[in-house]
Coordinates of C-alpha atoms in Angstrom, one line a residue:
X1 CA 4.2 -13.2 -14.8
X2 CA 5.1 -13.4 -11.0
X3 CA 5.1 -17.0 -9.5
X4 CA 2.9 -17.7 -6.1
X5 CA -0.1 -16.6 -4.1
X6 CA 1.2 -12.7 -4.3
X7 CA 3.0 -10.0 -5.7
X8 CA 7.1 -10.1 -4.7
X9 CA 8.6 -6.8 -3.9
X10 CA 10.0 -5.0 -6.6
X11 CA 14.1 -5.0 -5.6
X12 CA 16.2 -2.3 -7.2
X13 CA 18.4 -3.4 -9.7
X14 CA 17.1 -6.7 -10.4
X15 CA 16.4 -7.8 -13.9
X16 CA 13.1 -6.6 -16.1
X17 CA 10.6 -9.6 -16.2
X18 CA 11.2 -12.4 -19.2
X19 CA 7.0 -12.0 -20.4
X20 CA 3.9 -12.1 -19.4
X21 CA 2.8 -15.6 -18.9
X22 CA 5.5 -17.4 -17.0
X23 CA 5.1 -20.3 -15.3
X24 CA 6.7 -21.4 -12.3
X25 CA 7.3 -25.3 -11.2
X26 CA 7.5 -25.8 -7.9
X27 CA 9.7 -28.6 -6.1
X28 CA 7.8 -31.7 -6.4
X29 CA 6.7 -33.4 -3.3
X30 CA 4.2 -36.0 -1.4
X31 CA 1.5 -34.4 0.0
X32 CA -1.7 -34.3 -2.3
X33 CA -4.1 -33.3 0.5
X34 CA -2.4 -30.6 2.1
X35 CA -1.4 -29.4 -1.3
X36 CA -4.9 -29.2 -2.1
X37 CA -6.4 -28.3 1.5
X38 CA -4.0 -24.9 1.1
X39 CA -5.0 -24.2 -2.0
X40 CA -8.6 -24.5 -1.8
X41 CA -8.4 -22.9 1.5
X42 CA -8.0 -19.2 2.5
X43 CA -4.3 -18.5 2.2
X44 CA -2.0 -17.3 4.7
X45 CA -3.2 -14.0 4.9
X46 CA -7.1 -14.8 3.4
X47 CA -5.9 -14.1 0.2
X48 CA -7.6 -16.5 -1.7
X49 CA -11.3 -15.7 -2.9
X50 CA -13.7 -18.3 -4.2
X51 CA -11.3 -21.0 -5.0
X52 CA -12.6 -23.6 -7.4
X53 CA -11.8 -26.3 -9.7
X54 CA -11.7 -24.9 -13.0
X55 CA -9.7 -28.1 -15.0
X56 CA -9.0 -31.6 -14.7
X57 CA -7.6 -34.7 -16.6
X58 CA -11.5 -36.0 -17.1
X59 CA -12.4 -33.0 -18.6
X60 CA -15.0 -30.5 -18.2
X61 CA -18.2 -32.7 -17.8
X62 CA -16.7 -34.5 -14.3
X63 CA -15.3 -31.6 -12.7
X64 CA -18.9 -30.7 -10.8
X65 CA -18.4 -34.6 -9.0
X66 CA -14.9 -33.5 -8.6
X67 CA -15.1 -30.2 -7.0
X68 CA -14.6 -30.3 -3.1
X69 CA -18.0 -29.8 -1.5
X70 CA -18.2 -28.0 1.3
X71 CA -18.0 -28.6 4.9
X72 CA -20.7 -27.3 7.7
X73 CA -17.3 -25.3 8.7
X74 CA -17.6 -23.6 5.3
X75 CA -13.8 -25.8 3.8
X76 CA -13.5 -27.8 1.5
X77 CA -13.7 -31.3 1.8
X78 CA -10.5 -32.5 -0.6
X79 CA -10.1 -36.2 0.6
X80 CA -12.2 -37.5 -2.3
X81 CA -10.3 -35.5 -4.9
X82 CA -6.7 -36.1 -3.0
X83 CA -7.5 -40.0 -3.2
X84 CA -8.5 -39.9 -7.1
X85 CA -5.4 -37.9 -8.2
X86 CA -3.2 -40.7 -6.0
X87 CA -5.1 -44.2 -7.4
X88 CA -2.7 -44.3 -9.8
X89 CA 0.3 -43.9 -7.5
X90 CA -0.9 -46.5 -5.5
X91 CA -1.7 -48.9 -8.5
X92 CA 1.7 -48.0 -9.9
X93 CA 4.8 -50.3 -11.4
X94 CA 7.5 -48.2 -9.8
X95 CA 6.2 -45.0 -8.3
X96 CA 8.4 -42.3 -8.0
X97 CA 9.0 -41.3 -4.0
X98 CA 8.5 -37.4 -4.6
X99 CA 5.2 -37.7 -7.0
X100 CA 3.7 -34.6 -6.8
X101 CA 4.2 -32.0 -9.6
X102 CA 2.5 -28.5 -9.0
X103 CA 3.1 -25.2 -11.0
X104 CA 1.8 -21.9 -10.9
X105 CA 1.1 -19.6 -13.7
X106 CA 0.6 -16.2 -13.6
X107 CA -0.2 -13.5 -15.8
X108 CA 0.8 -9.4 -16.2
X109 CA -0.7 -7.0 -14.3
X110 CA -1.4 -5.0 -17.5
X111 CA -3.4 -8.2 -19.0
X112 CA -7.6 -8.4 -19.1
X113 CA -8.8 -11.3 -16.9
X114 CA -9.2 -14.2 -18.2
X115 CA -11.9 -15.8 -17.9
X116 CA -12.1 -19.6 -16.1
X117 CA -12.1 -21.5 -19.5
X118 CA -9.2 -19.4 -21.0
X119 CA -7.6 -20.5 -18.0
X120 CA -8.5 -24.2 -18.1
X121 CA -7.4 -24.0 -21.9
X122 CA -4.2 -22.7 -20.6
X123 CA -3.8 -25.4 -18.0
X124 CA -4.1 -27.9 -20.5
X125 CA -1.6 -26.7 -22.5
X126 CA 0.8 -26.3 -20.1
X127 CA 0.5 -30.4 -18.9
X128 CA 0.7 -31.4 -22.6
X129 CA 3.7 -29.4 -23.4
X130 CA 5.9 -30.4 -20.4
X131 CA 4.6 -34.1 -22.0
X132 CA 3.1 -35.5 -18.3
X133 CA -0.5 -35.4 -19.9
X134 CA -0.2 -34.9 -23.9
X135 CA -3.5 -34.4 -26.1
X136 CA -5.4 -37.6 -26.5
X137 CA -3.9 -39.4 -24.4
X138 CA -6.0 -41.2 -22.1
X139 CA -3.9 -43.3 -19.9
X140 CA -1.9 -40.0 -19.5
X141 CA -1.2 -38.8 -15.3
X142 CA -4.3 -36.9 -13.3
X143 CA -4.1 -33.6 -12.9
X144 CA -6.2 -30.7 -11.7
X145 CA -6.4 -26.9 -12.4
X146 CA -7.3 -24.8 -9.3
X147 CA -8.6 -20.8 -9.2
X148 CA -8.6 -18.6 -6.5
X149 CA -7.5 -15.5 -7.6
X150 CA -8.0 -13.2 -10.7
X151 CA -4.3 -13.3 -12.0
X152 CA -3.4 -16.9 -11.6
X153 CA -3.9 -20.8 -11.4
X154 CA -2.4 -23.7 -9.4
X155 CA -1.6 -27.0 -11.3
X156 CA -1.7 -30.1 -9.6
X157 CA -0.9 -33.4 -10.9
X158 CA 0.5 -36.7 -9.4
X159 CA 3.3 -38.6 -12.0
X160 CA 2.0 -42.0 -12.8
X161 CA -0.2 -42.5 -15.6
X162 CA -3.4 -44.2 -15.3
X163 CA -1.6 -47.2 -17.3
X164 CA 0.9 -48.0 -14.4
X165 CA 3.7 -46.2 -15.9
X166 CA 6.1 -43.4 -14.1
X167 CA 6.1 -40.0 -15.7
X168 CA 10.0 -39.0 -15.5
X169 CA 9.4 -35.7 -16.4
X170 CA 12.5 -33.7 -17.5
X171 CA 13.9 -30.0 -18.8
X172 CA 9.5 -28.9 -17.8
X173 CA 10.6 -25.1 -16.6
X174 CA 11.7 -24.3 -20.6
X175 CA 8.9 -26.2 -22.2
X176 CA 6.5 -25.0 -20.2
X177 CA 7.8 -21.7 -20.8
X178 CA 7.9 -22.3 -24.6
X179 CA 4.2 -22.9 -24.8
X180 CA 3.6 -19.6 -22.7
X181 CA 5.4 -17.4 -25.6
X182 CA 2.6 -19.2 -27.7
X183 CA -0.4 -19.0 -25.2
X184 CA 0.8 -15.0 -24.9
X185 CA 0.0 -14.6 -29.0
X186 CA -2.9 -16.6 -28.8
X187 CA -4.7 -15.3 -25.8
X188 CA -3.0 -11.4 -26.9
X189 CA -1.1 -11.2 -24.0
X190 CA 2.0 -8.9 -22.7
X191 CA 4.8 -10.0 -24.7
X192 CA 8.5 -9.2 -24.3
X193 CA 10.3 -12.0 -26.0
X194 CA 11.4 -15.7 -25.7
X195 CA 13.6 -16.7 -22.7
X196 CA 16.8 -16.0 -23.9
X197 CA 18.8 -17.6 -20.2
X198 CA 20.8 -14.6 -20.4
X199 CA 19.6 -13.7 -16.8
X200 CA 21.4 -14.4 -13.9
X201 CA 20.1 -16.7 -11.1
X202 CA 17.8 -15.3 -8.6
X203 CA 18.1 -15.7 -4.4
X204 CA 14.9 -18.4 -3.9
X205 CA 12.9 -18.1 -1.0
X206 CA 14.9 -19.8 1.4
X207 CA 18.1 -17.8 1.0
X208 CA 16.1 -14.7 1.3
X209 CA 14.2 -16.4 4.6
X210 CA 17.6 -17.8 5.9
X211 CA 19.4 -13.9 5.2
X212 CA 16.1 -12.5 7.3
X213 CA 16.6 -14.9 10.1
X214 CA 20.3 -14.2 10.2
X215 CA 19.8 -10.4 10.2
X216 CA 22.1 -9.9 7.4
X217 CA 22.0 -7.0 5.1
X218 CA 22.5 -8.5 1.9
X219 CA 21.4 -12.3 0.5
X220 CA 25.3 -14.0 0.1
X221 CA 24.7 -14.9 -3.5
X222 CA 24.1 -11.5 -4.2
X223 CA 27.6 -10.4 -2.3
X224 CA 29.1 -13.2 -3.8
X225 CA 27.7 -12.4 -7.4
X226 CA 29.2 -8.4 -6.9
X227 CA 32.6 -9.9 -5.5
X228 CA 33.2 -12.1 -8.3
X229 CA 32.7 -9.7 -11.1
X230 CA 34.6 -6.9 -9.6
X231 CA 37.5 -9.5 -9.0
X232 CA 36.9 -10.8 -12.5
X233 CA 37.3 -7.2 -14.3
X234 CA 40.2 -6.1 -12.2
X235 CA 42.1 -9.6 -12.8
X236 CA 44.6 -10.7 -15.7
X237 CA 44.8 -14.3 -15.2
X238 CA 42.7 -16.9 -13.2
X239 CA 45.4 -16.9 -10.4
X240 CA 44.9 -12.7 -9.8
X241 CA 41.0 -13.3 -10.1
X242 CA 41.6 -15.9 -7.3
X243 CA 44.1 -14.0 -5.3
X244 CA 41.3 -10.8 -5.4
X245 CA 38.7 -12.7 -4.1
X246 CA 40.7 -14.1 -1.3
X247 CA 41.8 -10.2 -0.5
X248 CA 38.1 -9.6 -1.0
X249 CA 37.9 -12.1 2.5
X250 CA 35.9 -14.4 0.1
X251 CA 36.1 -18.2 0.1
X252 CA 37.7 -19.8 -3.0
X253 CA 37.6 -23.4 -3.5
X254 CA 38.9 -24.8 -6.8
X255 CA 37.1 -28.1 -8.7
X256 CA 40.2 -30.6 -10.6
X257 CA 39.6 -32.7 -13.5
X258 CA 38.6 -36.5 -12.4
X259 CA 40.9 -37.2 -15.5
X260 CA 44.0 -34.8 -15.2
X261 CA 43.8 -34.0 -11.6
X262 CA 46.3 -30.9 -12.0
X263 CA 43.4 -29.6 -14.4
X264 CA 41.9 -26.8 -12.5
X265 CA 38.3 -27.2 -14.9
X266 CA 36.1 -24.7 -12.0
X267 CA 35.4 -22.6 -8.9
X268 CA 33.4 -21.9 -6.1
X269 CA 33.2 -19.1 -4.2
X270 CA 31.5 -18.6 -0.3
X271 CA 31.4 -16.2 2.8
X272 CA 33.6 -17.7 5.9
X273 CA 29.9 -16.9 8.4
X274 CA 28.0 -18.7 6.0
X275 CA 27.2 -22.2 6.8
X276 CA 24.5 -24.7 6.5
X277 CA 23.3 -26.4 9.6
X278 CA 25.8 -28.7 10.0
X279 CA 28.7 -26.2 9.9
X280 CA 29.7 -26.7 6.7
X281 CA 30.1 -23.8 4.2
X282 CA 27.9 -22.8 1.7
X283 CA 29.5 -23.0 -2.0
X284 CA 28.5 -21.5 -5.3
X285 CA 30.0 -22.2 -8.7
X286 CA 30.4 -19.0 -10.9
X287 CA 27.2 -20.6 -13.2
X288 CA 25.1 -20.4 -10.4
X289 CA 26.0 -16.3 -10.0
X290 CA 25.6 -15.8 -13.2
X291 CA 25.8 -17.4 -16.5
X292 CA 29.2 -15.4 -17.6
X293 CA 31.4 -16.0 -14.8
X294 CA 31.9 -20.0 -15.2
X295 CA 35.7 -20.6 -15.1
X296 CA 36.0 -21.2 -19.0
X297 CA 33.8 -17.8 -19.9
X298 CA 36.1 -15.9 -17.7
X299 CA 39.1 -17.4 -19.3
X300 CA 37.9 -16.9 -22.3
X301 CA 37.4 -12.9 -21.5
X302 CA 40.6 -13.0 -19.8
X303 CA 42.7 -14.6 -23.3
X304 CA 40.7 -12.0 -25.3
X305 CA 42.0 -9.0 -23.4
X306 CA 46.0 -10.7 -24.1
X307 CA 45.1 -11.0 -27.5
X308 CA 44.3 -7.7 -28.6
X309 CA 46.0 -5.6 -26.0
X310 CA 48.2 -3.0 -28.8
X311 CA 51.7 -3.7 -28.2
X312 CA 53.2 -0.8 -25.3
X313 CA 49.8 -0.6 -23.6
X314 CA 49.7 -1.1 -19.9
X315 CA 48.9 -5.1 -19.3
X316 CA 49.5 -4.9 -15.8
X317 CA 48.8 -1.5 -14.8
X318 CA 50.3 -0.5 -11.2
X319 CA 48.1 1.7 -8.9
X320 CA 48.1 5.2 -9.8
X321 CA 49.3 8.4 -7.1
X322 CA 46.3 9.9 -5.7
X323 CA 47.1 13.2 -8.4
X324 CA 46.6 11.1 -11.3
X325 CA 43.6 9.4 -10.7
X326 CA 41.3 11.4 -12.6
X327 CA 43.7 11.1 -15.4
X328 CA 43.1 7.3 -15.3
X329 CA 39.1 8.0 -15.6
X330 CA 39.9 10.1 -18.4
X331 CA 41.6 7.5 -20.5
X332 CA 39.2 5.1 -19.9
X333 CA 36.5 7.6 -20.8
X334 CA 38.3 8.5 -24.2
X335 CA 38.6 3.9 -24.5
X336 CA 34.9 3.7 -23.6
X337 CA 33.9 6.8 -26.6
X338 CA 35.7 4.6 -28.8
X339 CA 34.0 1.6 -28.2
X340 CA 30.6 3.2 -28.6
X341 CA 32.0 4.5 -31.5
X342 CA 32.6 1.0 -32.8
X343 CA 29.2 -0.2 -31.6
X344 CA 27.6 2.6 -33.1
X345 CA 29.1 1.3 -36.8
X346 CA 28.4 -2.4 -36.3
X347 CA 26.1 -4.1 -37.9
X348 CA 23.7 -6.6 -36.2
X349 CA 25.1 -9.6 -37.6
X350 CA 28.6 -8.9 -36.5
X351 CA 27.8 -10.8 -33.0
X352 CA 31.5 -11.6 -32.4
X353 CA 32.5 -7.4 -32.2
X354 CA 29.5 -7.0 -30.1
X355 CA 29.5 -9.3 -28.1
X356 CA 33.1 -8.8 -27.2
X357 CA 33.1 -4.5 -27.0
X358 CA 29.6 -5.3 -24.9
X359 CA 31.7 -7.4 -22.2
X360 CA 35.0 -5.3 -22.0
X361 CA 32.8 -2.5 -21.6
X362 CA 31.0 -4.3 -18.9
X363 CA 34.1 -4.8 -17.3
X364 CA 35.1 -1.3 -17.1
X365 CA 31.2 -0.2 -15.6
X366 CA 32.0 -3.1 -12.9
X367 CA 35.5 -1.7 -12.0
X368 CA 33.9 2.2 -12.0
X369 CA 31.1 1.1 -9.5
X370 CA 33.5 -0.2 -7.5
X371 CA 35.8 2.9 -7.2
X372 CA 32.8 5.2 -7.0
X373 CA 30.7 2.7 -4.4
X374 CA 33.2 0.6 -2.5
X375 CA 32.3 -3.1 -1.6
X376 CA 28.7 -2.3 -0.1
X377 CA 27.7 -1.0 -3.9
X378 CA 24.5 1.3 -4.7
X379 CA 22.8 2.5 -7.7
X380 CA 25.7 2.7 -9.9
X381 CA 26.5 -1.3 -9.0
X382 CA 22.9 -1.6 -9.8
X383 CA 23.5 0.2 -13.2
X384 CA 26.3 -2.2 -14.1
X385 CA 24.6 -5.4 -13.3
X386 CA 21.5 -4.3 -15.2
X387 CA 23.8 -3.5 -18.1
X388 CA 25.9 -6.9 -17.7
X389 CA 22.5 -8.7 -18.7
X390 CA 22.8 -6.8 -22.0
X391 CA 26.0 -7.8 -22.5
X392 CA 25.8 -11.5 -21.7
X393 CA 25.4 -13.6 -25.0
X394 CA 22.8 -15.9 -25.7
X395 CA 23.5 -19.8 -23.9
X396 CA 26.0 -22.0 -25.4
X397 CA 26.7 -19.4 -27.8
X398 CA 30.9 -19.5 -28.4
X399 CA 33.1 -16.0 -29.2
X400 CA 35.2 -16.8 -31.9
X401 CA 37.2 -13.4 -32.7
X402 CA 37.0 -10.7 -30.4
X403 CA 37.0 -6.7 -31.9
X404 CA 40.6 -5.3 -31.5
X405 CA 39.3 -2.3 -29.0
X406 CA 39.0 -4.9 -26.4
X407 CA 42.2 -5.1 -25.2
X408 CA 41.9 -1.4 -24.6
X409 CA 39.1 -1.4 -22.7
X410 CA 40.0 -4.8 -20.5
X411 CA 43.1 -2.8 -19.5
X412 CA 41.1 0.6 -18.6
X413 CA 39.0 -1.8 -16.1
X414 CA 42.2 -2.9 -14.9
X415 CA 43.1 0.5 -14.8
X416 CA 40.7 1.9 -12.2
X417 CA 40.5 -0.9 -10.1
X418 CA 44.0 0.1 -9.2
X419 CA 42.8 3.4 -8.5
X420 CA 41.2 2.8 -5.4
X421 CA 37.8 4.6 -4.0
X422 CA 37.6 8.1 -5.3
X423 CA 38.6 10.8 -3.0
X424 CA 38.7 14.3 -4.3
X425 CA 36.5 16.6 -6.4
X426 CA 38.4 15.7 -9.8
X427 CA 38.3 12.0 -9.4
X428 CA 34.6 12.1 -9.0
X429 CA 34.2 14.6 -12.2
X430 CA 36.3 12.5 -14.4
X431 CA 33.5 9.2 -13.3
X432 CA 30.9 11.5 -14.1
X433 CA 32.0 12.1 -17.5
X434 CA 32.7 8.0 -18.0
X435 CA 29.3 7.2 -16.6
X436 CA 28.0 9.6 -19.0
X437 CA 30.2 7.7 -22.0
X438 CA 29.1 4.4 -20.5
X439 CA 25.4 5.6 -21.3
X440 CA 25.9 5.9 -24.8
X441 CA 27.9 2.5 -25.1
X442 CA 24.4 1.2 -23.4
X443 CA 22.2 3.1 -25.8
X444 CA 24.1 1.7 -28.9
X445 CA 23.7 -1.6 -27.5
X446 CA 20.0 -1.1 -27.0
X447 CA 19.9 -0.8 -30.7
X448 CA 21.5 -3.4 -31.7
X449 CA 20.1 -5.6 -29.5
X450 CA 16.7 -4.6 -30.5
X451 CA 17.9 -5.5 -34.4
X452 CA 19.1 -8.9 -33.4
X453 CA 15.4 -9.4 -31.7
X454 CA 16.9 -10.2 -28.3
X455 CA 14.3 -8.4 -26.5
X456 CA 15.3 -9.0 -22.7
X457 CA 18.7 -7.6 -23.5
X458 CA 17.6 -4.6 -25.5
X459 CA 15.5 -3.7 -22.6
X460 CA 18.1 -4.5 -19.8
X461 CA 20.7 -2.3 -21.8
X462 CA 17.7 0.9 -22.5
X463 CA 17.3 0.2 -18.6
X464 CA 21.0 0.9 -17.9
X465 CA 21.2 3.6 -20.1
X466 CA 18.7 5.6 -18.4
X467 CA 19.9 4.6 -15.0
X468 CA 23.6 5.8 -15.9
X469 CA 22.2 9.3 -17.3
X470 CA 19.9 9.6 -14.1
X471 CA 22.9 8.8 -11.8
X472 CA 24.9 11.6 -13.3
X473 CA 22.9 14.0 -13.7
X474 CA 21.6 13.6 -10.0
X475 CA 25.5 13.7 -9.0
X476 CA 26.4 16.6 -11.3
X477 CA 23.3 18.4 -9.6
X478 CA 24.7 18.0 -6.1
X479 CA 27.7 18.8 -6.9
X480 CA 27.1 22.3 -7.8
X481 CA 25.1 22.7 -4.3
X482 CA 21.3 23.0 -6.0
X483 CA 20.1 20.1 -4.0
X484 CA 20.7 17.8 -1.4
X485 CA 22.0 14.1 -2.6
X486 CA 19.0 11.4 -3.4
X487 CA 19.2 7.9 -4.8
X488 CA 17.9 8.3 -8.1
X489 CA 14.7 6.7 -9.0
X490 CA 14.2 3.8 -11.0
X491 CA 12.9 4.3 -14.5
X492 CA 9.5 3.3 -14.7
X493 CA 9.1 0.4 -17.4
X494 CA 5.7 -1.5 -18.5
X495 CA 7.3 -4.7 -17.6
X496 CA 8.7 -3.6 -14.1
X497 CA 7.4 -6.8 -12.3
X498 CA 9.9 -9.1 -11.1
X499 CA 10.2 -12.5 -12.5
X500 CA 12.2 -15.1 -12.3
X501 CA 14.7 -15.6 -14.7
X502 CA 15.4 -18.4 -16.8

């Protein structure tokens, strides 16, 4: 399920789509005729063929007095239709300023077409289940369902009921998306799984406008996101992670408690040449990069390392000579075996192992990437993200005991972030044969994601996994002077549309 008028570009590295039938709710605003003017109209590149009411709050007997007629020009004529759906606005107790709601609903390229009442059923269903216009309810808000396309619908509605009273509508985007896992079995639909909020926020349209118009090569939260997890699996403490971003000529602004103002309870991170309008710069917390790198998940990781880190092992390791840097990829190949190892024996239900061998291991991808790829990254940093999705646990989910291998591995990361970029024929060998290790940690995860039935992670970490074999076996090839050096491709998936996560 894509979101829109068209099709976004696939961009390498992002996450696999959450299903098949996603909706997408867009910002609410004011405007019901030019709302409906643009979407019964031909699109911004004519995209839109035959567009047509297909749905409304009266039901399917009034929508031929409701449908638009046309115009001599060969438009629409919405200004009946845009005054209906705003009577009750007008005639309302306390209407809201912004009273517009519209969402989009899309479904996967690999689906049949639907037909216009499938769609009309589905519009239905998704007004009752965000609760602005439940079943029977005829004093509920107005609302219409608009076609012009195969593979989607428009929603319109305006949020006061025909009774006087504001629709506060709240927490829509995960209803909504609830009643599109059912809509998917009903309808036999792609599935992949139910929205797990594993996945990490996306750029919306107007960072990725703003980074065009700026000609910069890479949207900031994305930077940002890559900055912060290669500080956090290099640091020990919340006072290295912020002293490595602040080396990394990042912006670091810490939140205090309202009630203990020596508290530090959060962060924001930003770029020093990016600023809003007015100057000031732009600031995002670690939640809003990804939902693992809040300040108290990152503590958490950090207190987990301490507390199984064997007794002689190197907390604080110092940056190796040049000679020994392939030594250092070594051990953290022989740390990373072990971990698979331990995957490989646990059992689904021991989500506490798991999840904590899943991060670590996370960690030490994060830290090779950035030895191997420098700050700019490439398709091993896209590897590592991908396979950081896998590792995330579920929201609101709390670690209670972390496996004792994770100390290990948290000081491996540590380990070759002190190394530095790689530099000589070894180094690079000895990160071959990790990224190769690394693979089999992902494939081990697969499956025990897969037996847990959280399906976006299973498929993120099988992703990963054959990213990480492709990357070294393209290296290994070029290495021995068969072929020049290519970008390996991405693996081809049935679900490789992008969506927006949730």
């Amino acid at each position: 399920m894509r979101t829109g008028d068209r099709p976004p570009r696939r961009r390498r590295g992002r996450d696999p789509p959450e299903a098949a039938l996603i909706p997408a709710i867009h910002p609410r605003g004011t405007n019901v005729s030019g709302l409906l003017r643009y979407l019964f109209g031909p699109g911004k590149n004519e995209e839109h063929v035959n567009p047509r009411l297909i749905a409304a709050w009266s039901g399917p007997d009034q929508l031929s007095s409701l449908t638009p007629p046309l115009r001599p020009s060969g438009r629409h004529d919405v200004r009946n239709l845009a005054r209906l759906l705003e009577q009750p606005v007008r005639a309302g107790k306390n209407p809201p300023q912004k009273f517009v709601w519209h969402a989009s609903v899309r479904n996967h390229i690999t689906d049949r077409i639907l037909s216009d009442s499938q769609w009309a059923h589905i519009a239905a269903e998704m007004v009752a289940a965000v609760g602005i216009a439940p079943h029977g309810d005829p004093d509920a808000v107005r609302w219409v369902a608009v076609r012009h396309a195969h593979d989607h619908i428009h929603i319109v509605a305006t949020l006061v009921r025909q009774d006087g009273d504001t629709v506060w509508a709240w927490n829509e985007r995960l209803k909504a998306q609830t009643a599109a896992r059912d809509l998917e079995q009903r309808y036999g639909l792609h599935q992949v799984g139910p929205v797990d909020r594993t996945s990490h926020r996306r750029p919306t349209a107007a960072e990725q406008n703003k980074t065009r118009r700026q000609g910069r090569p890479e949207i900031p939260r994305d930077r940002l996101r890559r900055e912060v997890r290669a500080a956090a699996a290099a640091a020990t403490d919340e006072n290295d992670f912020t002293n490595r971003l602040q080396a990394a000529g990042v912006l670091v602004r810490l939140r205090h408690s309202t009630i203990r103002p020596d508290e530090v309870t959060g962060y924001a991170v930003g770029l020093p040449d990016h600023r809003t309008s007015s100057g000031d710069t732009v600031w995002y917390g670690g939640g809003r990069l990804a939902p693992d790198l809040t300040l108290p998940k990152l503590r958490r990781r950090w207190d987990s390392a301490l507390t199984t880190t064997p007794s002689g092992s190197m907390r604080h390791p110092g940056r190796p000579q040049v000679q020994h840097r392939a030594n250092a990829f070594r051990q953290a190949t022989a740390a990373v075996g072990a971990g698979a190892r331990h995957l490989g024996e646990a059992r689904p239900t021991d989500e506490d192992d798991i999840a904590s061998l899943a991060e670590a291991a996370a960690d030490v991808l994060a830290a090779t990437a950035r030895a191997s790829e420098g700050r700019h990254g490439g398709p091993l940093t896209e590897a590592s993200e991908t396979f950081d999705r896998a590792a995330r646990e579920p929201h609101q989910r709390r670690l209670r005991r972390p496996h004792l291998a994770v100390g290990q591995l948290r000081s491996m990361a540590r380990l070759i972030s002190a190394v530095g970029r790689l530099s000589r024929a070894d180094d690079t060998t000895a990160a071959l044969q990790l990224v190769l290790r690394m693979s089999m940690i992902a494939d081990n995860l697969a499956t025990l994601r897969e037996a847990q039935e959280r399906l976006h992670q299973a498929q993120a970490a099988h992703h990963a996994a054959e990213r990480l074999r492709s990357i070294a076996a393209y290296a290994s090839v070029d290495r021995a002077g068969v072929r020049p050096a290519a970008v390996p491709p991405q693996p081809k998936s049935g679900t490789s549309r992008a969506a927006r996560s949730q």
